[in-house]
Coordinates of C-alpha atoms in Angstrom, one line a residue:
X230 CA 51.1 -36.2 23.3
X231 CA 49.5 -33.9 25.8
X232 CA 51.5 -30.8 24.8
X233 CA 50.9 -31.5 21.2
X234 CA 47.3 -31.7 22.3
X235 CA 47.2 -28.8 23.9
X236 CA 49.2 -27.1 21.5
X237 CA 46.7 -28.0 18.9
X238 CA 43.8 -26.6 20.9
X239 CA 45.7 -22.9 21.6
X240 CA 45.8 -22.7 18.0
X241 CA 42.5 -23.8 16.8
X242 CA 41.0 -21.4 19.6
X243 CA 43.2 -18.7 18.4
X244 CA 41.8 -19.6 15.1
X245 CA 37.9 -19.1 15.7
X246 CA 38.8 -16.3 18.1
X247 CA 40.2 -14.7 14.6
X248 CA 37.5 -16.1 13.0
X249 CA 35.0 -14.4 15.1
X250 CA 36.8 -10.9 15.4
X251 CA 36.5 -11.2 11.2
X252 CA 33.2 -11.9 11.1
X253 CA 31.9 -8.9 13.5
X254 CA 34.0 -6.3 11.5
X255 CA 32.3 -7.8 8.6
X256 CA 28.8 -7.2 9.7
X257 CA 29.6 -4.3 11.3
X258 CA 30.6 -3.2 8.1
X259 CA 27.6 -4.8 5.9
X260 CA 25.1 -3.1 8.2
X261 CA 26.9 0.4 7.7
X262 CA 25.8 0.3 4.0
X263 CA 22.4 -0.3 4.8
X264 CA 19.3 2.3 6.1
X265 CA 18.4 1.9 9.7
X266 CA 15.0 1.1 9.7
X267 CA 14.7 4.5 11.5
X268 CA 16.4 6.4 9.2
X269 CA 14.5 4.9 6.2
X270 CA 11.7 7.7 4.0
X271 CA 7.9 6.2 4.8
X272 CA 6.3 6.5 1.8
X273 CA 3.1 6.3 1.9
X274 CA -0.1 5.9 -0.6
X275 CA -3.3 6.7 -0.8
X276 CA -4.7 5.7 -3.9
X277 CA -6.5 2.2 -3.3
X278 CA -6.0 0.0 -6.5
X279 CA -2.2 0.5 -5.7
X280 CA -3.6 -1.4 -2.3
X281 CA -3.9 -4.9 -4.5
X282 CA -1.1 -3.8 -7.2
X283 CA 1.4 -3.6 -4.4
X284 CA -0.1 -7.4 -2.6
X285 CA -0.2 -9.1 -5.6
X286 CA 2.5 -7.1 -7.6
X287 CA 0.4 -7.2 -10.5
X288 CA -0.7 -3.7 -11.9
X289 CA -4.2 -2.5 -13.3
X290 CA -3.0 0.2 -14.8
X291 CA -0.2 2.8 -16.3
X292 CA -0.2 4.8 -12.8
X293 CA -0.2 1.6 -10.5
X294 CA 2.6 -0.3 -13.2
X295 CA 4.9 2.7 -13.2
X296 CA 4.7 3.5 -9.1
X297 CA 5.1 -0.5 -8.5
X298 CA 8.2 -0.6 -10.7
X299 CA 9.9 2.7 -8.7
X300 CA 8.7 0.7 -4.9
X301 CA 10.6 -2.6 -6.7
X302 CA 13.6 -0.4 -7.2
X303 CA 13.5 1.1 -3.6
X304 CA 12.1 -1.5 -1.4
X305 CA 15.4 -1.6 0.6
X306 CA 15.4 2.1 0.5
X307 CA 12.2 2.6 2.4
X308 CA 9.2 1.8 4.3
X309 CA 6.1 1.7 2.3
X310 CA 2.6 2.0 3.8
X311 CA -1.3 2.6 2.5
X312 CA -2.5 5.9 4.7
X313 CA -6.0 7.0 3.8
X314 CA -6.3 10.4 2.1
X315 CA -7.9 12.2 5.5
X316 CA -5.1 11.1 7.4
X317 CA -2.1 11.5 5.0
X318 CA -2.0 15.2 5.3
X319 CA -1.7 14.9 9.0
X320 CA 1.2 12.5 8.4
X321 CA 2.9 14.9 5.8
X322 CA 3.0 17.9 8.2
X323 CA 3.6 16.3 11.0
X324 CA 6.4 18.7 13.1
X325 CA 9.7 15.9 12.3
X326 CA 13.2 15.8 11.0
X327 CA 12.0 12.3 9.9
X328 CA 11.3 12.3 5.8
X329 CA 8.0 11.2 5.1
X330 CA 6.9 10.6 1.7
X331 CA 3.9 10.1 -0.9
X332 CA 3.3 8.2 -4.3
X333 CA 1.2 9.6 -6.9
X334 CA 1.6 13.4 -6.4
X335 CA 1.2 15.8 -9.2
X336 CA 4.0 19.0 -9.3
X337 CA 2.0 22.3 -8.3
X338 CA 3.6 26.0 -7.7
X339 CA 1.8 25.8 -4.4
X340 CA 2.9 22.4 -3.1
X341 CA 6.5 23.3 -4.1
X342 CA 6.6 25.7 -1.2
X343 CA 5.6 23.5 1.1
X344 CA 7.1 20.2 -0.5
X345 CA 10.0 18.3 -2.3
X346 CA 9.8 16.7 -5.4
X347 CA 11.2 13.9 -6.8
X348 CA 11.4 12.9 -11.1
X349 CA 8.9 12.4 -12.7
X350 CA 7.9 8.5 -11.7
X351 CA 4.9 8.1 -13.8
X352 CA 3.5 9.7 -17.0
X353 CA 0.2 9.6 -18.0
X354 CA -2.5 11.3 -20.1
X355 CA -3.9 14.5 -18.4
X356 CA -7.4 14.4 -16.6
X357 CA -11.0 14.4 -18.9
X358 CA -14.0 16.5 -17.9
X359 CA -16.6 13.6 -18.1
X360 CA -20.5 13.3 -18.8
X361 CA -22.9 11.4 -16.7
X362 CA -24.5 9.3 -18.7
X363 CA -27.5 10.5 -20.8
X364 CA -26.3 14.1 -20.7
X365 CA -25.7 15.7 -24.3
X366 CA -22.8 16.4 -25.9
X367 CA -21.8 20.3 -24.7
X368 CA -22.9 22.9 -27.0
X369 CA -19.6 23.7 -29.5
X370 CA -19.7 27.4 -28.2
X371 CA -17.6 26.1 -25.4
X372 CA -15.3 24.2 -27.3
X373 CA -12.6 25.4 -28.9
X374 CA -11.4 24.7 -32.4
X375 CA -9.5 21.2 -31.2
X376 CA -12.8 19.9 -29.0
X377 CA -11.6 21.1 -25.9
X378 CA -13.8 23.0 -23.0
X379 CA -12.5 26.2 -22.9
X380 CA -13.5 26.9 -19.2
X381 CA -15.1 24.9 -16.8
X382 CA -17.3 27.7 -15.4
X383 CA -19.9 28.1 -17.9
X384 CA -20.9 24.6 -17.3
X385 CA -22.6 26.1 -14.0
X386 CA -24.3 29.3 -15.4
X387 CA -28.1 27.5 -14.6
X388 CA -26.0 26.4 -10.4
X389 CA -27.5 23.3 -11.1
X390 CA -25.1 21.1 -12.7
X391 CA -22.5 19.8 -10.1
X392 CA -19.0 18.0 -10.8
X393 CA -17.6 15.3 -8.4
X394 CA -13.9 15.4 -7.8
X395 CA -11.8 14.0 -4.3
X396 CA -11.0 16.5 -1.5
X397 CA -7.2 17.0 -1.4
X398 CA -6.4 15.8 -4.3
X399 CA -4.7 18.0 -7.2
X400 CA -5.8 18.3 -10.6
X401 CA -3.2 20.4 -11.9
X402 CA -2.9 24.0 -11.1
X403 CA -5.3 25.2 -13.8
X404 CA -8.2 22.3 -12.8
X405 CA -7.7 23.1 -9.2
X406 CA -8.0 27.1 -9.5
X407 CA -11.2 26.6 -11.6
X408 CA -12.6 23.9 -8.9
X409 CA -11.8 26.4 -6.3
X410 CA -13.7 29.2 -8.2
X411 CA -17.0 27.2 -8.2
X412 CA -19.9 28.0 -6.2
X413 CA -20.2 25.4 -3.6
X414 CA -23.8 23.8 -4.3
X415 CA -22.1 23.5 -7.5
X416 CA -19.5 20.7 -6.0
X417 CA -19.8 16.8 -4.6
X418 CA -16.7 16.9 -2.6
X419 CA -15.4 13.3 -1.7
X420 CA -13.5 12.8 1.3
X421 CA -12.0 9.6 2.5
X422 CA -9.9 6.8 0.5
X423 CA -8.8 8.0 -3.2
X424 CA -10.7 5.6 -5.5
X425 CA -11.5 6.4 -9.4
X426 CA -13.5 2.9 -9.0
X427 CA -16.0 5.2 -6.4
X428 CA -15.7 8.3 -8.5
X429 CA -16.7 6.5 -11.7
X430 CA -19.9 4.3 -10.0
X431 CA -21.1 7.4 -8.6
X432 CA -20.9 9.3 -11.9
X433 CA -22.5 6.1 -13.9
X434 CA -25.4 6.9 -11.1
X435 CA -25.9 10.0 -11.4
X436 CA -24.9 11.4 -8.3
X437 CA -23.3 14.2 -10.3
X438 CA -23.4 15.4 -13.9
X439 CA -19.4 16.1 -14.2
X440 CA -16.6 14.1 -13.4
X441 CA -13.2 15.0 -13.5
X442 CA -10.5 11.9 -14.1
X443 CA -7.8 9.9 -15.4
X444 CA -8.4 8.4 -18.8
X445 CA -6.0 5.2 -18.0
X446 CA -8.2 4.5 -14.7
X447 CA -11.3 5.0 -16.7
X448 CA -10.4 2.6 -19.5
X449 CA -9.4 0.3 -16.5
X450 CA -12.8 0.4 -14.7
X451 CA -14.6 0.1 -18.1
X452 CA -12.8 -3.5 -19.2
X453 CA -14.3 -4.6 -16.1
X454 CA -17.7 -3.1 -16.9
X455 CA -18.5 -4.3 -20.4
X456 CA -21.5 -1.7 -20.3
X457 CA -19.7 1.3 -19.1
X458 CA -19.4 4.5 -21.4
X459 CA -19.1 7.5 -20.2
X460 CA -18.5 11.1 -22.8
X461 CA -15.0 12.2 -22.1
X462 CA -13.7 16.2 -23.2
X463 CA -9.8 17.9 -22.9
X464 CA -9.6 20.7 -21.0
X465 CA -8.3 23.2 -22.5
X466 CA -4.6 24.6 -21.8
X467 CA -4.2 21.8 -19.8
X468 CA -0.7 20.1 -21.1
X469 CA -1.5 16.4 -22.2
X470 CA 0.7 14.3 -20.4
X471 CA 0.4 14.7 -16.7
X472 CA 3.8 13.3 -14.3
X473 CA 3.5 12.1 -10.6
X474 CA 6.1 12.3 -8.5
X475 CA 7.0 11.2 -5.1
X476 CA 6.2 14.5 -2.5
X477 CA 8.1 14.4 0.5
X478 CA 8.3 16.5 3.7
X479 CA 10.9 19.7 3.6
X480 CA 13.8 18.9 5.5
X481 CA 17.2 17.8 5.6
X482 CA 17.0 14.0 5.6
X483 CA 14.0 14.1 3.0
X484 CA 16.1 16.4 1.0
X485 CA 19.0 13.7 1.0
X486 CA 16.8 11.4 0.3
X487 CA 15.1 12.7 -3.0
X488 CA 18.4 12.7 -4.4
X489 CA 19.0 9.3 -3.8
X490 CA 15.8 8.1 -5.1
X491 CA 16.5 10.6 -8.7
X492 CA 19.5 9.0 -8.9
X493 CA 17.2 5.3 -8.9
X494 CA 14.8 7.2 -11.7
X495 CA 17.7 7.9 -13.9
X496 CA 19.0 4.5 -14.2
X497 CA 15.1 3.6 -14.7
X498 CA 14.9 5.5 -17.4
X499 CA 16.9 4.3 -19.5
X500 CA 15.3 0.6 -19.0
X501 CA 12.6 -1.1 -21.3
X502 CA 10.7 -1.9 -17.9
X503 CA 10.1 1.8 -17.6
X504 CA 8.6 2.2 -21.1
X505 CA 6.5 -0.7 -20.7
X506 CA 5.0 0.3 -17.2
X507 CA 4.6 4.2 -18.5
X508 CA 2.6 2.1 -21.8
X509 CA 1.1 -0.8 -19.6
X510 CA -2.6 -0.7 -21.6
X511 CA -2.8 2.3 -23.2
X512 CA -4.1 3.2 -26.5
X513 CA -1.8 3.5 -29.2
X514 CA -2.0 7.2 -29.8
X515 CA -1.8 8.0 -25.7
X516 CA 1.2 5.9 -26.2
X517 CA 3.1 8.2 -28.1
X518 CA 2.4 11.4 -26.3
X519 CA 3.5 9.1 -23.0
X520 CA 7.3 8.6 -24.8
X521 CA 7.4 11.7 -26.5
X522 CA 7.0 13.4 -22.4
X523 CA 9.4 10.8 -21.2
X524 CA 12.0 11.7 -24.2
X525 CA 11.1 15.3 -23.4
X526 CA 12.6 14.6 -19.6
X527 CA 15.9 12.6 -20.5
X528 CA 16.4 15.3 -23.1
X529 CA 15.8 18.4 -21.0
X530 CA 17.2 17.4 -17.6
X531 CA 19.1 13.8 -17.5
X532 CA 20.7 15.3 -21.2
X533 CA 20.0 11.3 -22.1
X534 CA 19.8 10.1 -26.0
X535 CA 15.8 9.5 -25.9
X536 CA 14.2 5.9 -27.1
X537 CA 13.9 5.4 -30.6
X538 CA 9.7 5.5 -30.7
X539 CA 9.8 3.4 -33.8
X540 CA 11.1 0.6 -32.0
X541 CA 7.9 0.2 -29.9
X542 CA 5.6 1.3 -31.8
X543 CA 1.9 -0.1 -31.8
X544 CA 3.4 -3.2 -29.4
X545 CA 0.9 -4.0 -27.1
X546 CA 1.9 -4.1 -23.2

């Protein structure tokens, strides 16, 4: 009985010794597949209402619904983080071989030298020149034939009038050349957190006479402000779908990176979620130019069939 006893015990030692040498090749193995939390992007934000979109993972808007679907899609692909605006260009240029990233960049010929790029994550109607309240219509001499201002400098012939618009952030190459153009008593230049809620209360006040934002995030602050009206115009050779992208530092892991996060966007792109994010509580008509520019990006560069429009059509997201 002893040696069958101890016979027994050899082999169930042997067993779990097996068992053991299994189960570290196996997580050995498991934790090869995934990111060291070292090696993982940071991608940061700046733009405040994605603050509560990303606690809550409910969305306020087009930008905040697309961005949170793409952070869904990588959240075991990166660290994400809130940086204010006056410290994020710090962050971005920072002298690493770490990739550092950031949500809710616009594409410029500038910041392509300096920056990568990923797809287009969110597409959304093009900034609006907008009024303080009480101020006339502008005169139709600076309109062109479609109600667009032709050029944003007449509006300061008198250097009185000033327009309010965040430090740092780009309005598209055209906006930003004509901002940088401007006399400087003719500019309220905000630094600090990136807030449209801020932008928008200070225009309502009259802290400025011009405003230049995001229809979507108006629209949002105004269903929360049954009052709120503000006189919106198109700027003129401005395209009217504007895309954000995820902007990362140049280097070789950021570069390896982006690839992997396009190759996340692609299979996004093809889902309903996407649509609906890109639409999330838009007006019907924005709606169309939103799919038409997403159709326009599967056609051109992913060489996908695009969404049949028809079958979404005047639903409400």
């Amino acid at each position: 009985m002893p040696n069958l006893l101890s016979s027994y015990f050899k082999k169930k030692g042997l067993l779990i010794k097996l068992f053991l040498i299994v189960l570290f090749v196996f997580t050995q193995n498991a934790s090869a597949d995934l990111p060291d939390e070292d090696d993982k992007p940071t991608i940061y934000f700046e733009y405040l209402p994605f603050v509560e979109a990303y606690k809550t993972q409910q969305a306020g808007n087009a930008v905040s619904a697309s961005n949170l679907l793409f952070v869904q899609n990588t959240k075991n692909e990166a660290v994400i983080k809130f940086l204010p605006s006056i410290r994020l260009q710090t962050e971005l240029n920072a002298d690493t071989e770490k990739p550092i990233c950031v949500l809710f960049k616009l594409k410029t010929s500038e910041r392509l030298d300096k920056y990568y790029f990923s797809l287009p994550i969110s597409f959304l109607p093009t900034n609006r020149l907008y009024l303080r309240p009480g101020m006339p219509p502008l005169p139709l001499e600076l309109l062109n034939e479609k109600g667009a201002l032709k050029y944003i400098s007449p509006l300061f012939n008198d250097k009185q009038n000033t327009i309010l618009f965040w430090d740092g952030i780009s309005y598209g190459e055209l906006v930003d050349d004509a901002l940088k153009k401007l006399p400087s008593e003719n500019k309220v230049v905000i630094k600090g957190v990136s807030s449209n809620g801020l932008l928008i209360n200070m225009i309502e006040r009259g802290r400025a006479d011009y405003a230049i934002m995001f229809p979507s995030e108006v629209a949002e602050f105004g269903s929360k402000e049954p009052a709120f009206d503000l006189l919106p115009y198109k700027l003129n050779g401005v395209e009217p779908i504007s895309t954000g992208h995820l902007m990362c530092n140049k280097n070789e892991a950021s570069k390896a990176w982006i690839s992997k996060f396009n190759d996340i966007l692609v299979e996004m792109y093809q889902s309903a979620e996407f649509i609906q994010a890109n639409t999330f509580n838009i007006t019907p008509q924005q709606e169309i130019l939103v799919i038409n520019a997403i159709n326009q990006v599967k056609s051109n560069t992913l060489k996908i069939k695009p969404i049949d429009y028809s079958a979404t059509a005047g639903k409400q997201h």
